[in-house]
Amino acid sequence: MASTSFTLETNIIDPVNRRMGFGKTIVENGRIRSIDLEGPVLEGQPYLMPGFIDAHVHIESSMLTPPAFARIAVRHGTVATVSDPHEIANVCGIEGVRYMVELGKKSGFKFYFGAPSCVPATSFETSGAGLPLSDIRVLFENKDVHYLAEMMNYPAVLAHDPLVIDKIQLAQEYGLPVDGHAPGLKGKVAAQYAAAGITTDHECTALDEARDKIECGMQILIREGSAAKNYSALHSLIGSHPDQVMFCSDDKHPDDLLRGHINQLVIRSLDLGYDLLDILSISCVHPVKHYNLDVGLLQPGDYADMILIDSLASWNVISTWINGYKVYDASGVHLPDTSIPVINSFGISSILISDVWLDLQNGKANIIQAINGAIVTEHDQEVMDAGIFESDTSRDILKIVVVNRYQPAKPAVALIRGFGLKNGAIASSVAHDSHNIVAVGTNDADLTACINEVISHRGGIAATKFHEHRSLALPIGGLMSEKSGEEVGHAYESIDLFVKEEMGCVLDAPFMTLSFMALLVIPSLKLSDLGLFDGKKFQFTTVQ
């Protein structure tokens, strides 16, 4: 790709100066030399505007490498992401972070990675690596990262734990913002959390919670991912607090990414009647200013990071530019090809069917209740009969297993409902935060076979029904494929349909929901490789 100088005569939308009209944009050596509005908007002419930014995303959750992610994102008008490499850091430590940073630099896209703040996320699970304060300092010193990523250990922040406070203060020492992660915090505890130096939160699921955090000075990132969907609950903030809102996806599976990205939230917001300039400020301007990103906003001297759409009715992206390079147009994507090395951490071989047995006693048992469209769970209880339990599909009570992928150990086994499986099993090595193998199934034979299918690939997702396997290998950290977005997206979609149509799963995003069943820092009840965990009490509990 050779940088070019060019002139465009189009309708122009300038959210920084809150103006729009027809005019001329001159680009020289990749930067905006001048931008002049010459008159009102002309019907039938395309619209030039800044490119979209995802204000919080884990690239690994797309199952794509940064270059493959970029090749899909630019088609939807995204030019940059604020990316937390927390997932690969839990597998490979600082080398995982550097891996993502280096691939991002080679992609032709603007990835702004953060330093993961909680690796391992808790002491109640086994991860593949840690990221101590000394490593975070190295990342800051080398300018590999641009912020301290989500401080999900909010109980430690509230308790003034010296380790987490040191990390926050280190980021402040380097003049970098600190991202938050505090589901459910309101009132005084939210104020206490914000006062520690936390500047954002993407975990709000209710309007009153978001308003409390805004009152504390925090920016609210309205999240709409593959599993966690909070836009419907929070979109009124676009009208009431447009200056304190950004858009993010957090976790976006590859089939969803093929369909759209931040552009989908822009269109939804317009359909609801919100102001166009407010919406573009939220989706383009606020992330640049909050995180101090070197992303152009269609101002003289800025890099030409911009998109051209056909109309405000259809929002079809005609062209995307990054640093003045046209990276997408009708002829396709024009980003550099990048070789993809493999990095991973996997230390186990196949398991036995006896490893997933669960011997129950007569009486009440604790059950994880998965919720469609959410990453929180509820804590159920049911009376169970004594004996070796496999499943009770009539009550939608299934078995969930978490297997330590890093070293041989006895798997943790518990009960779950909400998946609705009628037969078979599903398994994944994408299991936040430590990315051990998590599986849910209706019988021990399929559960064991499905887990072993993931192990055989050294990571991936799999579905097994009567020993018929559907799988997608994820050899990079057990999280990402080396293949293209189209290949991964279509493979994932095929497995997803198999789980829903052939196995009876009732969830919109079975594998994304499954990946959060081991996420201990999100209440209420979760399962780690070390046992059943009560996220409200922040301590282990028992199945019975």
Coordinates of C-alpha atoms in Angstrom, one line a residue, residues 2 32 41 76 83 89 142 154 176 198 242 255 293 323 326 471 493 495 502 523 530:
A2 CA 1.4 3.3 -1.0
I32 CA -5.9 16.0 6.4
V41 CA -25.9 18.7 2.4
H76 CA -17.9 -2.1 8.8
S83 CA -8.2 -3.8 23.1
A89 CA -2.0 -13.0 29.0
N142 CA 8.4 0.3 26.3
Y154 CA -13.1 -4.8 42.4
L176 CA -2.5 6.5 31.5
I198 CA -11.0 4.0 37.8
P242 CA -24.1 11.9 25.6
D255 CA -20.0 -15.0 12.9
L293 CA -5.5 7.7 20.8
N323 CA -3.5 6.9 7.9
K326 CA -7.6 3.1 1.4
S471 CA -15.0 -28.8 16.0
E493 CA -21.7 -20.7 12.5
I495 CA -21.1 -25.6 14.8
E502 CA -29.5 -30.9 16.4
P523 CA -21.7 -13.3 40.1
L530 CA -10.7 -25.8 41.5

